Structures are given as C-alpha cells and as structure tokens.
C-alpha cells in the first residue's frame, strides 16, 4: 500500500499542494543512506539485539539468547479504566460540583473530530499509519540526527509506544515513586514497552490506538485527555477546535509545562507553528491555511480547574461532601472500603442527588441571615421529606473551605462524625418526643399524668442490663429541677410537652425504663451519639444530654409526620456512568417503627407546642399552615434547637458554638442582642424563615390527630387539679423580650380542616404569665459521681 493511500483523507483543496523538490545528496546524506542500508539489513539482528533487546549489549548474551529472552517477556498489557471526572447534580439536574482525581472525559474517536487527530499524528509520529510497533526508519533517523549532534536530540518512540508508557504512568496513580519508575529511561522499560506495543498493534486498529492515546495523554493545567484539554484552554469540545487550536494542543504534549499556552504563550505559539508546518508537510492543511492560523497569537478561553466540593455554590459544599462519604461507606458501592474508594477515585460518574435547590436556597438564606459567619456561634439546618427519606436541604453558616481566617470549615455540623461531621450537639428537650413515643408504645395513654414536682431526686431506673441508681440523692448533681418555680404538677402529656416539664419526662422514663427509651431512639434513627459511640442508659438521656446531629433529628421528626414509618435518609437517587450504565444505589428503606396511633398522638401533642401556651407558639407559618415541633435548649444555653414539620416537610435547626463551649447569654447573634438564647428565640426563627420559603407552593397536608381532653385547671397556690386558677407552668422556652420581636400576643387557634377535624388546644387563663423560663434544663450534665459518669471530656465537640 502506498504512503498516501494509508493516510487519513486529506482536506480540500489539495490541488494547491506542490511537492518539495528533491534535495541534492550531501556527503552526510550519503552516509545516512549507508546507515539506513546497514540498518535495514541488520536491524532485526544487530540493532534489536544490541540496543533494543536485553541481549548482547545488555546481558552479554548472543543474538539467539537475546531473542529467546525477548520471547519470555509478558506482552499482556493490563490497561486500567481511565480515571475520569465525576459530576454531582441536584434534584433539578443543575450541577453542584465536578470532582476528580484526574480531570478527564473519555470520548470516542468520532467525538474528537478530525483536526486534532491529524495534528497529533503529524507532530508526534507522521508515519504512524505506515509502520508497526517499531518505526525502523524513525530509529535510523534518530541515530543519524543524534550522531550529527553528538547528543540525544531525537527519539524514536512510536505513538503506540508512547501510549504504552502513558498506560504505565496511569497505573502508577499518584504514587510518585511508581510514576518515576514508569517514566525511567532504562533499557528494560523500553523493551517491555516494545513488547506491549507489538501486542497492541496486533489487537487494536490504528484508529483505536490513536483514540486511546488522545484520551490518556496529559495536556497540562490538570487536563487529562483531549476533551478536558479543549475545555480547559478553549472552553469548547475537541470536535469544535479550529486549525490553530488543534495545533496548539497537539504541540503541548511533548512538554506540557514548557509549552503550556497559559503559562508560556510565546513558547506555545512557536510550538504551534511547528505543528502547523508538519500538517502542511503531511498535506493535512494547505500553506494558506497554515499562514492564516499563524497570523496571530494564541487566543485562549481559559476555564480554570474546578475540582471538588469547595467549588459548589449555594452552600452545597457540605452536602457534596456528604455524598462523597455515602459512596465511600455504603456497601452497595463495593464490599470493601478499598473497592468503594476506587469507584469514587476512578470517577466517570453522573451522580443525581435528592437536593432541592429551592429548599436549599431557603435554608441557606435563613441560617446566614439570622447568624453571621463572624459570630461566635454557628447554625445548621437539614430538611428531610417524610415518607421518602430524601434529604432536600443541608446548610450552615460557616462556609465550606480550609481557610480559618475566613471562618471556613470542612466539618459538616448537620451530620455525624462518620459522615464528615463533628461529635454533634446536645439536643435538649428536642429529645422529649422520643421519650413520649416510647411511653405510648409501652402502653401509656395520651392523658398519662405524673406528679411532676418542681424538683426531685433522680429516681432509680431499669436499664437493658440492670438498674441505674442515684448515688448522690439530695446533692446538686443528684437532683433534677424544672426551670420555673411555677412548674408544679401534676401534669398530663399534652401540657407537659407544651411546657417542656423536665420532671414529667423523668418520671415517664422511670416507669417505662431507660432501655425502652434507648430502643425507641434507635428505631427513630438515633442509632448512637454523633461521635459514633452508643447511647448511654442514663436518666438524662430523655432530656437530651447526649449529642446528636440535625440530620438525625430531622429524620426522626419526619417519622412522626409519616405516621410512624421510618425511612433511612438518602442523598443519591441515581448514578450513571459515562457510557450510560446505571450503578446500583441504595433506596430508602422504610419500615413501621411505631403505630399510627402513637404517631398521631405525638403529632397532636407537638401541635400543642406551636399553639397558644406552647414553647413554640410564635413560630407559625404563613397561611396558618399546620405545623408541629419541639424546642430544645441545653444546659448553660450552649446549644439550642427547633425541630418541626408540616405534613410533607421536616426540618431541624441547631444553634450554638461549633466546639460546644459558648454559653449563649448576653451575646450578639446576627446583629441582635440576646440576654439568653432559647430554642424558640434562636433556632426557632431560623426554622420559621426557611420553612416559609421552602413550603411556599407546596400543597398543604394536615396531620391525622386524635382527641386528647384538656387537663383540669390547677389551683394557683398548690398546683393541684380541680380548683381553678392559673396553671402550674407556662410556655417556658420563650424569651418574649428578645430584641426585634414584638411583645407576644395570643395567636388564634387554627380552624380545623372540615375533612380532618382536630381538637382545639386547651384555652389558657388570661392571668397566665408569658415569661422566659424553660431552659430544657440538663442538670444531669452536673452528674453524680458514681454510676452516672458521662466522661464529659471525651464528649466535647470539635470543629476540625
């Protein structure tokens, strides 16, 4: 076959191309002919044996021994899948981030376009379509040139051999020792590459080898493969490159650092022009086309590398990082940690997530408006869809990043430590609905009453394995008070939840046992502390002294909204490889963990928290949309919470010091001054602001409620029932005088849905005092020495 017939088709017009006149042979040229003559006759024996093969020249063997040695070298080149970039998208298909170990997009030869394929061959291996794995003419030409100069100025590796070298470099990954070894210019490496190249030439067509080469080659600026390079330097697909652009990128390959068109534009321009001359010489462009392409400087449309979750907009970096943790930990993506890491590192994935951009924007706006990034404290918020477990939003005030001077962090305050978070935060009275659910499942009624004294010793309680006893009765750490001196029982469940009465829930724990509370927490997704340690069976468990994360709490409350069916939280809805193959993902696993009746009672009771007289009475949404929820404030106001939900959206907000050590008293947050922060005054307004934006346009879905009779009024002096007067307690997680908030007024009870009648909340006497009282006191943080040790030093949250 003639030289021309084996080349790629030439662009039109070719009739303007004129062959170069034959050169006069010089003495040196005649010497070259002599070398070529000798080479063609002896290369297979002398040259390959003494230079290419590890035979006479390298191993002291004869020609026969060298050939036998060559035959024993393995020729099965293990070509790994090429590392590519992955793309993470939100639920609407908008890109969240691009992540990669190698910024590469593997494409087909047709997708590359013709120009870059011709340019790359012309500058690197013009005889690529004419020779086999070894270009004998090229070897002799290199010998001649090197002999003329006295140094090694020209190599003779074919494009196939260069591809083999790049495969070995790719296999070395990020191991610098392995990379250096793959690039070492040794005889042994050259021989191995040659053997592999010979095998590849037998198995693959020239077009396939060229396509593979263009996909694997490094073009500088973190761009691997021609598609990523075209995007990086010119902001376009490789098939859309013009002549000058194709020549520029083809020229980069020889030395990506030296010929980098962004860092060294003049050197790159000169190299481009060399490539253009080669394209003319090989009749792939005309001289006029080359002159036009050379007429100006290199014009870039440079796209800076955008790698990782740090590039995500709208505060989505933390959710992006959560997705990374999911892939690296969920067994569906590989049986071992190494297999899962390989999947993530290899990339080439299109990852569709559950994140709703509207709700994410609502959550981010709320947390960053109400809390400034420079404040001592931070806020975090997670939204979950009841019934599906889909995580719809995940936002926090501190931005994602590694610069502490900008208050950045990579710790995701919304999730547990194993998923990129810290050690969590004490939820305070946010935990009391879990105690109530355990009590109802144990057979208690919705009107369960306890004496609920203003202060009491921690009582003896049963555990899963025995009994907890209070060794410090009468001492400071051995007692538990209610926050307000007016909180004196007896109380029933609805009123005790609305007022968040500590002693009521302690007495409920005593009756049902700590094991029942722990098991209920586990059923609702609170599998342990955020740190990964198991929940401890201690009386203060029910008052929220053991650290959890907003995602866990939001999902637990979503279970109440879903009438007792718990769904595991999910962040990924679908993963597709670049060739369109689906990667299996874990769907939400939903199971009933409490009865519908129990859930309906909890929903009814938590409605009371947001009605007149409840701690969250001022957190209603627009259009009087039905909500349920619970406030929570830990000891010394070091963390405050509000977790609440509508029938179709649950959300949890935490506010506090990222390291857990900022008492929120006499403190400025978001530009406002707080004498004390409570769940209803700190995180509550954040929840209200975000939810108003998030549910706008969503259908209104009300709860199935149950009738719970109002308790009898209490005697104002004794607190005993049946004598009328002021109740023994009030809405206690509310500070009515916090700056910027008008004095509270009674919000009218919502009209029942005629299709879903529900009882109105108990009317409160007009003499009731609205005063800040509930601290959701966690006196057990000051614990009795003995059996109630909490090892507080180990449980401190860490920001970083």
mmCIF file with all atom_site columns, C-alpha atoms in Angstrom, residues 689-761:
data_model
loop_
_atom_site.group_PDB
_atom_site.id
_atom_site.type_symbol
_atom_site.label_atom_id
_atom_site.label_alt_id
_atom_site.label_comp_id
_atom_site.label_asym_id
_atom_site.label_entity_id
_atom_site.label_seq_id
_atom_site.pdbx_PDB_ins_code
_atom_site.Cartn_x
_atom_site.Cartn_y
_atom_site.Cartn_z
_atom_site.occupancy
_atom_site.B_iso_or_equiv
_atom_site.pdbx_formal_charge
_atom_site.auth_seq_id
_atom_site.auth_comp_id
_atom_site.auth_asym_id
_atom_site.auth_atom_id
_atom_site.pdbx_PDB_model_num
ATOM 1  C CA . UNK A 1 689 ? -37.920 31.831 57.928 1.00 0.00 ? 689 UNK A CA 1
ATOM 2  C CA . UNK A 1 690 ? -36.570 28.854 55.982 1.00 0.00 ? 690 UNK A CA 1
ATOM 3  C CA . UNK A 1 691 ? -39.794 26.867 56.107 1.00 0.00 ? 691 UNK A CA 1
ATOM 4  C CA . UNK A 1 692 ? -41.916 29.771 54.929 1.00 0.00 ? 692 UNK A CA 1
ATOM 5  C CA . UNK A 1 693 ? -39.796 29.958 51.777 1.00 0.00 ? 693 UNK A CA 1
ATOM 6  C CA . UNK A 1 694 ? -39.491 26.190 51.410 1.00 0.00 ? 694 UNK A CA 1
ATOM 7  C CA . UNK A 1 695 ? -43.185 25.266 51.638 1.00 0.00 ? 695 UNK A CA 1
ATOM 8  C CA . UNK A 1 696 ? -44.439 28.132 49.512 1.00 0.00 ? 696 UNK A CA 1
ATOM 9  C CA . UNK A 1 697 ? -46.214 26.488 46.598 1.00 0.00 ? 697 UNK A CA 1
ATOM 10 C CA . UNK A 1 698 ? -46.288 23.065 48.243 1.00 0.00 ? 698 UNK A CA 1
ATOM 11 C CA . UNK A 1 699 ? -49.706 21.513 48.897 1.00 0.00 ? 699 UNK A CA 1
ATOM 12 C CA . UNK A 1 700 ? -50.929 21.816 52.458 1.00 0.00 ? 700 UNK A CA 1
ATOM 13 C CA . UNK A 1 701 ? -51.025 18.476 54.197 1.00 0.00 ? 701 UNK A CA 1
ATOM 14 C CA . UNK A 1 702 ? -52.522 18.292 57.657 1.00 0.00 ? 702 UNK A CA 1
ATOM 15 C CA . UNK A 1 703 ? -51.937 15.660 60.293 1.00 0.00 ? 703 UNK A CA 1
ATOM 16 C CA . UNK A 1 704 ? -54.188 12.899 61.453 1.00 0.00 ? 704 UNK A CA 1
ATOM 17 C CA . UNK A 1 705 ? -54.874 13.954 65.027 1.00 0.00 ? 705 UNK A CA 1
ATOM 18 C CA . UNK A 1 706 ? -56.571 12.367 67.999 1.00 0.00 ? 706 UNK A CA 1
ATOM 19 C CA . UNK A 1 707 ? -58.800 13.816 70.664 1.00 0.00 ? 707 UNK A CA 1
ATOM 20 C CA . UNK A 1 708 ? -56.899 14.445 73.874 1.00 0.00 ? 708 UNK A CA 1
ATOM 21 C CA . UNK A 1 709 ? -59.050 16.047 76.603 1.00 0.00 ? 709 UNK A CA 1
ATOM 22 C CA . UNK A 1 710 ? -57.654 19.089 78.315 1.00 0.00 ? 710 UNK A CA 1
ATOM 23 C CA . UNK A 1 711 ? -56.428 18.540 81.869 1.00 0.00 ? 711 UNK A CA 1
ATOM 24 C CA . UNK A 1 712 ? -58.370 20.020 84.744 1.00 0.00 ? 712 UNK A CA 1
ATOM 25 C CA . UNK A 1 713 ? -57.239 23.518 85.801 1.00 0.00 ? 713 UNK A CA 1
ATOM 26 C CA . UNK A 1 714 ? -54.797 23.711 88.680 1.00 0.00 ? 714 UNK A CA 1
ATOM 27 C CA . UNK A 1 715 ? -55.065 25.538 91.994 1.00 0.00 ? 715 UNK A CA 1
ATOM 28 C CA . UNK A 1 716 ? -52.789 28.603 91.665 1.00 0.00 ? 716 UNK A CA 1
ATOM 29 C CA . UNK A 1 717 ? -51.355 28.104 95.139 1.00 0.00 ? 717 UNK A CA 1
ATOM 30 C CA . UNK A 1 718 ? -50.960 24.343 95.316 1.00 0.00 ? 718 UNK A CA 1
ATOM 31 C CA . UNK A 1 719 ? -50.918 23.330 91.702 1.00 0.00 ? 719 UNK A CA 1
ATOM 32 C CA . UNK A 1 720 ? -53.425 20.608 92.453 1.00 0.00 ? 720 UNK A CA 1
ATOM 33 C CA . UNK A 1 721 ? -56.104 19.925 89.845 1.00 0.00 ? 721 UNK A CA 1
ATOM 34 C CA . UNK A 1 722 ? -59.771 20.777 90.045 1.00 0.00 ? 722 UNK A CA 1
ATOM 35 C CA . UNK A 1 723 ? -59.668 24.086 91.903 1.00 0.00 ? 723 UNK A CA 1
ATOM 36 C CA . UNK A 1 724 ? -59.379 26.517 89.017 1.00 0.00 ? 724 UNK A CA 1
ATOM 37 C CA . UNK A 1 725 ? -56.877 29.362 88.658 1.00 0.00 ? 725 UNK A CA 1
ATOM 38 C CA . UNK A 1 726 ? -53.507 29.630 86.958 1.00 0.00 ? 726 UNK A CA 1
ATOM 39 C CA . UNK A 1 727 ? -51.805 26.520 85.606 1.00 0.00 ? 727 UNK A CA 1
ATOM 40 C CA . UNK A 1 728 ? -48.730 25.355 87.408 1.00 0.00 ? 728 UNK A CA 1
ATOM 41 C CA . UNK A 1 729 ? -46.455 26.095 84.443 1.00 0.00 ? 729 UNK A CA 1
ATOM 42 C CA . UNK A 1 730 ? -46.130 28.284 81.376 1.00 0.00 ? 730 UNK A CA 1
ATOM 43 C CA . UNK A 1 731 ? -44.536 28.378 77.960 1.00 0.00 ? 731 UNK A CA 1
ATOM 44 C CA . UNK A 1 732 ? -41.012 28.180 79.185 1.00 0.00 ? 732 UNK A CA 1
ATOM 45 C CA . UNK A 1 733 ? -38.626 28.049 76.222 1.00 0.00 ? 733 UNK A CA 1
ATOM 46 C CA . UNK A 1 734 ? -39.601 31.536 75.145 1.00 0.00 ? 734 UNK A CA 1
ATOM 47 C CA . UNK A 1 735 ? -37.947 34.852 75.903 1.00 0.00 ? 735 UNK A CA 1
ATOM 48 C CA . UNK A 1 736 ? -40.668 37.380 74.978 1.00 0.00 ? 736 UNK A CA 1
ATOM 49 C CA . UNK A 1 737 ? -38.391 40.400 75.226 1.00 0.00 ? 737 UNK A CA 1
ATOM 50 C CA . UNK A 1 738 ? -35.658 39.307 72.790 1.00 0.00 ? 738 UNK A CA 1
ATOM 51 C CA . UNK A 1 739 ? -34.585 42.258 70.621 1.00 0.00 ? 739 UNK A CA 1
ATOM 52 C CA . UNK A 1 740 ? -36.502 42.987 67.474 1.00 0.00 ? 740 UNK A CA 1
ATOM 53 C CA . UNK A 1 741 ? -39.529 40.904 68.483 1.00 0.00 ? 741 UNK A CA 1
ATOM 54 C CA . UNK A 1 742 ? -42.845 42.491 69.434 1.00 0.00 ? 742 UNK A CA 1
ATOM 55 C CA . UNK A 1 743 ? -44.449 41.506 72.688 1.00 0.00 ? 743 UNK A CA 1
ATOM 56 C CA . UNK A 1 744 ? -46.223 38.173 72.186 1.00 0.00 ? 744 UNK A CA 1
ATOM 57 C CA . UNK A 1 745 ? -49.895 38.150 71.519 1.00 0.00 ? 745 UNK A CA 1
ATOM 58 C CA . UNK A 1 746 ? -52.146 35.162 71.528 1.00 0.00 ? 746 UNK A CA 1
ATOM 59 C CA . UNK A 1 747 ? -52.209 33.645 68.035 1.00 0.00 ? 747 UNK A CA 1
ATOM 60 C CA . UNK A 1 748 ? -55.753 32.433 67.286 1.00 0.00 ? 748 UNK A CA 1
ATOM 61 C CA . UNK A 1 749 ? -56.223 28.721 67.206 1.00 0.00 ? 749 UNK A CA 1
ATOM 62 C CA . UNK A 1 750 ? -56.367 27.474 63.638 1.00 0.00 ? 750 UNK A CA 1
ATOM 63 C CA . UNK A 1 751 ? -59.696 26.423 62.252 1.00 0.00 ? 751 UNK A CA 1
ATOM 64 C CA . UNK A 1 752 ? -59.922 22.658 61.929 1.00 0.00 ? 752 UNK A CA 1
ATOM 65 C CA . UNK A 1 753 ? -59.916 21.171 58.475 1.00 0.00 ? 753 UNK A CA 1
ATOM 66 C CA . UNK A 1 754 ? -63.543 20.098 57.908 1.00 0.00 ? 754 UNK A CA 1
ATOM 67 C CA . UNK A 1 755 ? -62.241 16.918 56.285 1.00 0.00 ? 755 UNK A CA 1
ATOM 68 C CA . UNK A 1 756 ? -59.891 16.253 59.165 1.00 0.00 ? 756 UNK A CA 1
ATOM 69 C CA . UNK A 1 757 ? -61.386 17.655 62.368 1.00 0.00 ? 757 UNK A CA 1
ATOM 70 C CA . UNK A 1 758 ? -58.937 18.028 65.201 1.00 0.00 ? 758 UNK A CA 1
ATOM 71 C CA . UNK A 1 759 ? -59.370 19.385 68.701 1.00 0.00 ? 759 UNK A CA 1
ATOM 72 C CA . UNK A 1 760 ? -58.509 22.922 69.535 1.00 0.00 ? 760 UNK A CA 1
ATOM 73 C CA . UNK A 1 761 ? -55.738 23.400 72.038 1.00 0.00 ? 761 UNK A CA 1
#
